[in-house]
């Protein structure tokens, strides 16, 4: 049985949200040693907190939200210099964009497909998205009384995702402005969140900063 916990929360959580998180833990029968900001937890996972002085940008693209945080370590303190993001951008949006393109190709609208059929199609596209690095993917889907087929490769997917990938830039630039830093002032970059497994996301970060981010741990 687990009795004690350290809980990670988004850096932008207010005092009230942190109190409610502690209360939820109490209801679950846990004694909370402390709350820790998610970006700080990510930096610690890479052992960056052991550096004497370092500036790190944490790029966190999860299923439904996108957060950018600039941290500085001046031991024993880890200071958050800036934290910003997009609460309506995540891996799910990349899947939804594929769904929209797929239905358009079949000349169908979401309203023309029953809820279960739409959910099945979304699941299939989520799996397809994860396999795009292996080459062109072919989708077969039985719906509305007929068999539909769609092929997509990474180049095609990048065109579909272009508006979403463009939205990744603004929070990064905002975080750097808030922290009063230039890209070359950063000592390291860390990618967190399942959606950062997409090569397109890694490429955008590498282009913006002119270097490869840390991504060797499970995001």
PDB file of C-alpha atoms in Angstrom:
ATOM      1  CA  UNK A   1       0.000   0.000   0.000  1.00  0.00           C
ATOM      2  CA  UNK A   2       1.123   3.553  -0.798  1.00  0.00           C
ATOM      3  CA  UNK A   3       0.755   6.005   2.091  1.00  0.00           C
ATOM      4  CA  UNK A   4       2.988   8.946   1.118  1.00  0.00           C
ATOM      5  CA  UNK A   5       3.257  10.851  -2.145  1.00  0.00           C
ATOM      6  CA  UNK A   6       4.957  13.701  -3.965  1.00  0.00           C
ATOM      7  CA  UNK A   7       2.421  15.079  -6.471  1.00  0.00           C
ATOM      8  CA  UNK A   8       3.364  17.009  -9.609  1.00  0.00           C
ATOM      9  CA  UNK A   9       1.046  19.828 -10.725  1.00  0.00           C
ATOM     10  CA  UNK A  10       1.113  22.285 -13.662  1.00  0.00           C
ATOM     11  CA  UNK A  11       3.374  25.267 -12.962  1.00  0.00           C
ATOM     12  CA  UNK A  12       0.500  27.706 -13.557  1.00  0.00           C
ATOM     13  CA  UNK A  13      -1.751  26.127 -10.859  1.00  0.00           C
ATOM     14  CA  UNK A  14      -3.062  28.743  -8.426  1.00  0.00           C
ATOM     15  CA  UNK A  15      -2.898  28.368  -4.635  1.00  0.00           C
ATOM     16  CA  UNK A  16      -6.554  27.319  -4.683  1.00  0.00           C
ATOM     17  CA  UNK A  17      -5.904  24.579  -7.268  1.00  0.00           C
ATOM     18  CA  UNK A  18      -2.942  23.335  -5.219  1.00  0.00           C
ATOM     19  CA  UNK A  19      -5.071  23.258  -2.052  1.00  0.00           C
ATOM     20  CA  UNK A  20      -7.739  21.242  -3.846  1.00  0.00           C
ATOM     21  CA  UNK A  21      -5.087  18.812  -5.136  1.00  0.00           C
ATOM     22  CA  UNK A  22      -3.899  18.290  -1.544  1.00  0.00           C
ATOM     23  CA  UNK A  23      -7.503  17.804  -0.421  1.00  0.00           C
ATOM     24  CA  UNK A  24      -8.072  15.196  -3.168  1.00  0.00           C
ATOM     25  CA  UNK A  25      -4.951  13.334  -1.987  1.00  0.00           C
ATOM     26  CA  UNK A  26      -6.254  13.455   1.581  1.00  0.00           C
ATOM     27  CA  UNK A  27      -9.565  11.946   0.437  1.00  0.00           C
ATOM     28  CA  UNK A  28      -7.559   9.196  -1.290  1.00  0.00           C
ATOM     29  CA  UNK A  29      -5.826   8.425   2.023  1.00  0.00           C
ATOM     30  CA  UNK A  30      -2.425   9.815   1.047  1.00  0.00           C
ATOM     31  CA  UNK A  31      -0.038  11.880   3.116  1.00  0.00           C
ATOM     32  CA  UNK A  32       1.531  14.395   0.700  1.00  0.00           C
ATOM     33  CA  UNK A  33       5.195  15.138   1.386  1.00  0.00           C
ATOM     34  CA  UNK A  34       5.053  18.050  -1.056  1.00  0.00           C
ATOM     35  CA  UNK A  35       3.670  19.346  -4.343  1.00  0.00           C
ATOM     36  CA  UNK A  36       6.181  19.863  -7.139  1.00  0.00           C
ATOM     37  CA  UNK A  37       5.755  21.726 -10.427  1.00  0.00           C
ATOM     38  CA  UNK A  38       5.580  19.391 -13.429  1.00  0.00           C
ATOM     39  CA  UNK A  39       8.430  21.173 -15.296  1.00  0.00           C
ATOM     40  CA  UNK A  40      10.628  20.859 -12.203  1.00  0.00           C
ATOM     41  CA  UNK A  41       9.778  17.142 -12.004  1.00  0.00           C
ATOM     42  CA  UNK A  42      10.765  16.737 -15.673  1.00  0.00           C
ATOM     43  CA  UNK A  43      14.091  18.516 -15.121  1.00  0.00           C
ATOM     44  CA  UNK A  44      14.783  16.365 -12.049  1.00  0.00           C
ATOM     45  CA  UNK A  45      14.043  13.189 -14.045  1.00  0.00           C
ATOM     46  CA  UNK A  46      16.964  14.163 -16.312  1.00  0.00           C
ATOM     47  CA  UNK A  47      19.142  14.955 -13.281  1.00  0.00           C
ATOM     48  CA  UNK A  48      19.424  18.603 -14.316  1.00  0.00           C
ATOM     49  CA  UNK A  49      18.824  19.772 -10.732  1.00  0.00           C
ATOM     50  CA  UNK A  50      22.321  18.471  -9.914  1.00  0.00           C
ATOM     51  CA  UNK A  51      23.882  21.145 -12.134  1.00  0.00           C
ATOM     52  CA  UNK A  52      25.270  24.125 -10.211  1.00  0.00           C
ATOM     53  CA  UNK A  53      23.801  26.718 -12.559  1.00  0.00           C
ATOM     54  CA  UNK A  54      21.767  26.023 -15.647  1.00  0.00           C
ATOM     55  CA  UNK A  55      18.841  27.400 -17.617  1.00  0.00           C
ATOM     56  CA  UNK A  56      16.418  24.901 -19.098  1.00  0.00           C
ATOM     57  CA  UNK A  57      13.327  25.176 -21.278  1.00  0.00           C
ATOM     58  CA  UNK A  58      10.744  22.446 -20.632  1.00  0.00           C
ATOM     59  CA  UNK A  59       8.544  21.803 -23.673  1.00  0.00           C
ATOM     60  CA  UNK A  60       5.498  19.827 -22.487  1.00  0.00           C
ATOM     61  CA  UNK A  61       3.022  18.698 -25.161  1.00  0.00           C
ATOM     62  CA  UNK A  62       0.502  16.293 -23.670  1.00  0.00           C
ATOM     63  CA  UNK A  63      -2.750  14.842 -24.926  1.00  0.00           C
ATOM     64  CA  UNK A  64      -4.783  17.998 -24.428  1.00  0.00           C
ATOM     65  CA  UNK A  65      -2.513  20.850 -23.327  1.00  0.00           C
ATOM     66  CA  UNK A  66       0.788  22.502 -24.247  1.00  0.00           C
ATOM     67  CA  UNK A  67       3.059  24.170 -21.664  1.00  0.00           C
ATOM     68  CA  UNK A  68       6.422  25.905 -21.963  1.00  0.00           C
ATOM     69  CA  UNK A  69       8.456  26.675 -18.835  1.00  0.00           C
ATOM     70  CA  UNK A  70      11.870  28.265 -18.378  1.00  0.00           C
ATOM     71  CA  UNK A  71      13.707  27.102 -15.235  1.00  0.00           C
ATOM     72  CA  UNK A  72      16.969  28.173 -13.668  1.00  0.00           C
ATOM     73  CA  UNK A  73      18.907  26.182 -11.064  1.00  0.00           C
ATOM     74  CA  UNK A  74      20.916  28.097  -8.500  1.00  0.00           C
ATOM     75  CA  UNK A  75      21.190  25.325  -5.952  1.00  0.00           C
ATOM     76  CA  UNK A  76      19.476  24.638  -3.673  1.00  0.00           C
ATOM     77  CA  UNK A  77      16.775  26.644  -5.478  1.00  0.00           C
ATOM     78  CA  UNK A  78      15.003  25.818  -8.732  1.00  0.00           C
ATOM     79  CA  UNK A  79      13.355  29.003  -9.973  1.00  0.00           C
ATOM     80  CA  UNK A  80      10.559  29.219 -12.551  1.00  0.00           C
ATOM     81  CA  UNK A  81      11.388  32.255 -14.717  1.00  0.00           C
ATOM     82  CA  UNK A  82       8.450  31.948 -17.098  1.00  0.00           C
ATOM     83  CA  UNK A  83       5.533  29.629 -17.717  1.00  0.00           C
ATOM     84  CA  UNK A  84       3.072  29.910 -20.571  1.00  0.00           C
ATOM     85  CA  UNK A  85       1.248  27.662 -23.016  1.00  0.00           C
ATOM     86  CA  UNK A  86      -1.890  26.777 -24.913  1.00  0.00           C
ATOM     87  CA  UNK A  87      -4.579  24.976 -22.900  1.00  0.00           C
ATOM     88  CA  UNK A  88      -6.338  23.929 -26.101  1.00  0.00           C
ATOM     89  CA  UNK A  89      -3.496  22.290 -28.008  1.00  0.00           C
ATOM     90  CA  UNK A  90      -2.304  18.707 -27.590  1.00  0.00           C
ATOM     91  CA  UNK A  91      -1.828  15.332 -29.240  1.00  0.00           C
ATOM     92  CA  UNK A  92      -5.603  14.859 -29.468  1.00  0.00           C
ATOM     93  CA  UNK A  93      -5.799  17.862 -31.826  1.00  0.00           C
ATOM     94  CA  UNK A  94      -3.332  16.219 -34.215  1.00  0.00           C
ATOM     95  CA  UNK A  95      -5.541  13.103 -34.289  1.00  0.00           C
ATOM     96  CA  UNK A  96      -8.661  15.279 -34.759  1.00  0.00           C
ATOM     97  CA  UNK A  97      -7.009  17.015 -37.739  1.00  0.00           C
ATOM     98  CA  UNK A  98      -6.369  13.608 -39.358  1.00  0.00           C
ATOM     99  CA  UNK A  99      -9.999  12.664 -38.692  1.00  0.00           C
ATOM    100  CA  UNK A 100     -11.235  15.839 -40.379  1.00  0.00           C
ATOM    101  CA  UNK A 101      -8.998  15.275 -43.432  1.00  0.00           C
ATOM    102  CA  UNK A 102      -9.997  11.627 -43.635  1.00  0.00           C
ATOM    103  CA  UNK A 103     -13.757  12.351 -43.560  1.00  0.00           C
ATOM    104  CA  UNK A 104     -13.309  15.153 -46.099  1.00  0.00           C
ATOM    105  CA  UNK A 105     -11.530  12.699 -48.417  1.00  0.00           C
ATOM    106  CA  UNK A 106     -14.514  10.367 -48.127  1.00  0.00           C
ATOM    107  CA  UNK A 107     -16.947  13.285 -48.560  1.00  0.00           C
ATOM    108  CA  UNK A 108     -18.489  12.598 -45.162  1.00  0.00           C
ATOM    109  CA  UNK A 109     -19.246  14.972 -42.282  1.00  0.00           C
ATOM    110  CA  UNK A 110     -19.017  13.912 -38.596  1.00  0.00           C
ATOM    111  CA  UNK A 111     -22.810  14.274 -38.355  1.00  0.00           C
ATOM    112  CA  UNK A 112     -23.231  11.582 -41.013  1.00  0.00           C
ATOM    113  CA  UNK A 113     -21.432   8.963 -38.868  1.00  0.00           C
ATOM    114  CA  UNK A 114     -22.828   7.378 -35.680  1.00  0.00           C
ATOM    115  CA  UNK A 115     -20.989   8.051 -32.399  1.00  0.00           C
ATOM    116  CA  UNK A 116     -19.555   4.524 -32.078  1.00  0.00           C
ATOM    117  CA  UNK A 117     -18.319   4.500 -35.678  1.00  0.00           C
ATOM    118  CA  UNK A 118     -16.670   7.895 -35.171  1.00  0.00           C
ATOM    119  CA  UNK A 119     -14.977   6.703 -31.951  1.00  0.00           C
ATOM    120  CA  UNK A 120     -13.660   3.576 -33.726  1.00  0.00           C
ATOM    121  CA  UNK A 121     -12.324   5.689 -36.589  1.00  0.00           C
ATOM    122  CA  UNK A 122     -10.606   8.072 -34.163  1.00  0.00           C
ATOM    123  CA  UNK A 123      -8.945   5.124 -32.376  1.00  0.00           C
ATOM    124  CA  UNK A 124      -7.706   3.773 -35.717  1.00  0.00           C
ATOM    125  CA  UNK A 125      -6.299   7.185 -36.682  1.00  0.00           C
ATOM    126  CA  UNK A 126      -4.539   7.530 -33.308  1.00  0.00           C
ATOM    127  CA  UNK A 127      -2.738   4.227 -34.003  1.00  0.00           C
ATOM    128  CA  UNK A 128      -2.013   5.318 -37.578  1.00  0.00           C
ATOM    129  CA  UNK A 129      -0.499   8.595 -36.277  1.00  0.00           C
ATOM    130  CA  UNK A 130       1.905   6.636 -34.049  1.00  0.00           C
ATOM    131  CA  UNK A 131       3.085   4.518 -37.005  1.00  0.00           C
ATOM    132  CA  UNK A 132       3.666   7.304 -39.551  1.00  0.00           C
ATOM    133  CA  UNK A 133       7.437   7.205 -38.923  1.00  0.00           C
ATOM    134  CA  UNK A 134       7.462   3.654 -40.308  1.00  0.00           C
ATOM    135  CA  UNK A 135       6.243   4.847 -43.736  1.00  0.00           C
ATOM    136  CA  UNK A 136       2.945   5.413 -45.555  1.00  0.00           C
ATOM    137  CA  UNK A 137      -0.071   4.027 -43.680  1.00  0.00           C
ATOM    138  CA  UNK A 138      -3.229   2.559 -45.201  1.00  0.00           C
ATOM    139  CA  UNK A 139      -6.530   2.766 -43.325  1.00  0.00           C
ATOM    140  CA  UNK A 140      -9.605   0.604 -43.912  1.00  0.00           C
ATOM    141  CA  UNK A 141     -12.812   1.539 -42.120  1.00  0.00           C
ATOM    142  CA  UNK A 142     -16.274   0.013 -42.330  1.00  0.00           C
ATOM    143  CA  UNK A 143     -18.912   2.675 -41.839  1.00  0.00           C
ATOM    144  CA  UNK A 144     -22.221   3.921 -43.205  1.00  0.00           C
ATOM    145  CA  UNK A 145     -22.751   0.541 -44.836  1.00  0.00           C
ATOM    146  CA  UNK A 146     -19.596   0.562 -46.967  1.00  0.00           C
ATOM    147  CA  UNK A 147     -15.827   0.032 -46.776  1.00  0.00           C
ATOM    148  CA  UNK A 148     -13.751   3.216 -46.891  1.00  0.00           C
ATOM    149  CA  UNK A 149      -9.994   3.361 -47.535  1.00  0.00           C
ATOM    150  CA  UNK A 150      -7.450   6.168 -46.990  1.00  0.00           C
ATOM    151  CA  UNK A 151      -3.676   6.346 -47.398  1.00  0.00           C
ATOM    152  CA  UNK A 152      -1.455   8.935 -45.713  1.00  0.00           C
ATOM    153  CA  UNK A 153       2.292   9.424 -45.312  1.00  0.00           C
ATOM    154  CA  UNK A 154       4.329  11.767 -43.116  1.00  0.00           C
ATOM    155  CA  UNK A 155       4.578  14.495 -45.803  1.00  0.00           C
ATOM    156  CA  UNK A 156       0.800  14.505 -46.221  1.00  0.00           C
ATOM    157  CA  UNK A 157       0.289  14.544 -42.430  1.00  0.00           C
ATOM    158  CA  UNK A 158       2.643  17.534 -42.064  1.00  0.00           C
ATOM    159  CA  UNK A 159       0.470  19.548 -44.477  1.00  0.00           C
ATOM    160  CA  UNK A 160      -2.632  18.621 -42.456  1.00  0.00           C
ATOM    161  CA  UNK A 161      -0.881  19.558 -39.178  1.00  0.00           C
ATOM    162  CA  UNK A 162       0.718  22.796 -40.409  1.00  0.00           C
ATOM    163  CA  UNK A 163      -1.719  25.133 -38.532  1.00  0.00           C
ATOM    164  CA  UNK A 164      -1.181  23.156 -35.287  1.00  0.00           C
ATOM    165  CA  UNK A 165       2.610  23.096 -35.643  1.00  0.00           C
ATOM    166  CA  UNK A 166       2.567  26.878 -36.224  1.00  0.00           C
ATOM    167  CA  UNK A 167       0.703  27.326 -32.925  1.00  0.00           C
ATOM    168  CA  UNK A 168       3.620  25.703 -31.058  1.00  0.00           C
ATOM    169  CA  UNK A 169       5.903  28.656 -31.799  1.00  0.00           C
ATOM    170  CA  UNK A 170       4.027  31.478 -30.027  1.00  0.00           C
ATOM    171  CA  UNK A 171       4.176  30.069 -26.438  1.00  0.00           C
ATOM    172  CA  UNK A 172       7.905  29.279 -26.865  1.00  0.00           C
ATOM    173  CA  UNK A 173       8.635  32.838 -28.018  1.00  0.00           C
ATOM    174  CA  UNK A 174       6.427  34.249 -25.233  1.00  0.00           C
ATOM    175  CA  UNK A 175       8.219  32.214 -22.527  1.00  0.00           C
ATOM    176  CA  UNK A 176      11.615  33.433 -23.751  1.00  0.00           C
ATOM    177  CA  UNK A 177      10.378  37.053 -23.808  1.00  0.00           C
ATOM    178  CA  UNK A 178       8.951  36.712 -20.272  1.00  0.00           C
ATOM    179  CA  UNK A 179      12.248  35.233 -19.043  1.00  0.00           C
ATOM    180  CA  UNK A 180      14.195  37.923 -20.963  1.00  0.00           C
ATOM    181  CA  UNK A 181      16.314  35.275 -22.648  1.00  0.00           C
ATOM    182  CA  UNK A 182      17.487  34.493 -26.182  1.00  0.00           C
ATOM    183  CA  UNK A 183      17.515  30.878 -27.471  1.00  0.00           C
ATOM    184  CA  UNK A 184      21.332  30.752 -27.148  1.00  0.00           C
ATOM    185  CA  UNK A 185      21.064  31.661 -23.424  1.00  0.00           C
ATOM    186  CA  UNK A 186      19.531  28.251 -22.663  1.00  0.00           C
ATOM    187  CA  UNK A 187      21.776  25.415 -21.530  1.00  0.00           C
ATOM    188  CA  UNK A 188      19.312  22.604 -22.262  1.00  0.00           C
ATOM    189  CA  UNK A 189      15.911  21.720 -23.727  1.00  0.00           C
ATOM    190  CA  UNK A 190      13.675  18.943 -22.406  1.00  0.00           C
ATOM    191  CA  UNK A 191      10.731  17.362 -24.238  1.00  0.00           C
ATOM    192  CA  UNK A 192       7.895  16.016 -22.076  1.00  0.00           C
ATOM    193  CA  UNK A 193       4.497  14.563 -22.982  1.00  0.00           C
ATOM    194  CA  UNK A 194       3.501  11.708 -25.280  1.00  0.00           C
ATOM    195  CA  UNK A 195       2.848  13.983 -28.275  1.00  0.00           C
ATOM    196  CA  UNK A 196       6.544  14.997 -28.355  1.00  0.00           C
ATOM    197  CA  UNK A 197       7.261  11.550 -29.806  1.00  0.00           C
ATOM    198  CA  UNK A 198       6.117  12.947 -33.160  1.00  0.00           C
ATOM    199  CA  UNK A 199       9.228  13.708 -35.277  1.00  0.00           C
ATOM    200  CA  UNK A 200       7.556  16.907 -36.569  1.00  0.00           C
ATOM    201  CA  UNK A 201       7.513  18.322 -33.021  1.00  0.00           C
ATOM    202  CA  UNK A 202      11.185  17.466 -32.393  1.00  0.00           C
ATOM    203  CA  UNK A 203      12.120  19.077 -35.721  1.00  0.00           C
ATOM    204  CA  UNK A 204      10.338  22.346 -34.842  1.00  0.00           C
ATOM    205  CA  UNK A 205      12.137  22.574 -31.477  1.00  0.00           C
ATOM    206  CA  UNK A 206      15.509  21.728 -33.060  1.00  0.00           C
ATOM    207  CA  UNK A 207      14.999  24.408 -35.770  1.00  0.00           C
ATOM    208  CA  UNK A 208      13.935  27.090 -33.282  1.00  0.00           C
ATOM    209  CA  UNK A 209      16.915  26.520 -31.001  1.00  0.00           C
ATOM    210  CA  UNK A 210      19.530  25.191 -33.412  1.00  0.00           C
ATOM    211  CA  UNK A 211      20.212  22.132 -31.276  1.00  0.00           C
ATOM    212  CA  UNK A 212      18.667  18.789 -30.336  1.00  0.00           C
ATOM    213  CA  UNK A 213      16.517  18.597 -27.207  1.00  0.00           C
ATOM    214  CA  UNK A 214      16.824  15.925 -24.518  1.00  0.00           C
ATOM    215  CA  UNK A 215      14.297  13.210 -25.321  1.00  0.00           C
ATOM    216  CA  UNK A 216      15.968   9.922 -24.351  1.00  0.00           C
ATOM    217  CA  UNK A 217      13.647   9.299 -21.357  1.00  0.00           C
ATOM    218  CA  UNK A 218      10.061   8.105 -21.833  1.00  0.00           C
ATOM    219  CA  UNK A 219       8.238  11.433 -22.256  1.00  0.00           C
TER     220      UNK A 219
END
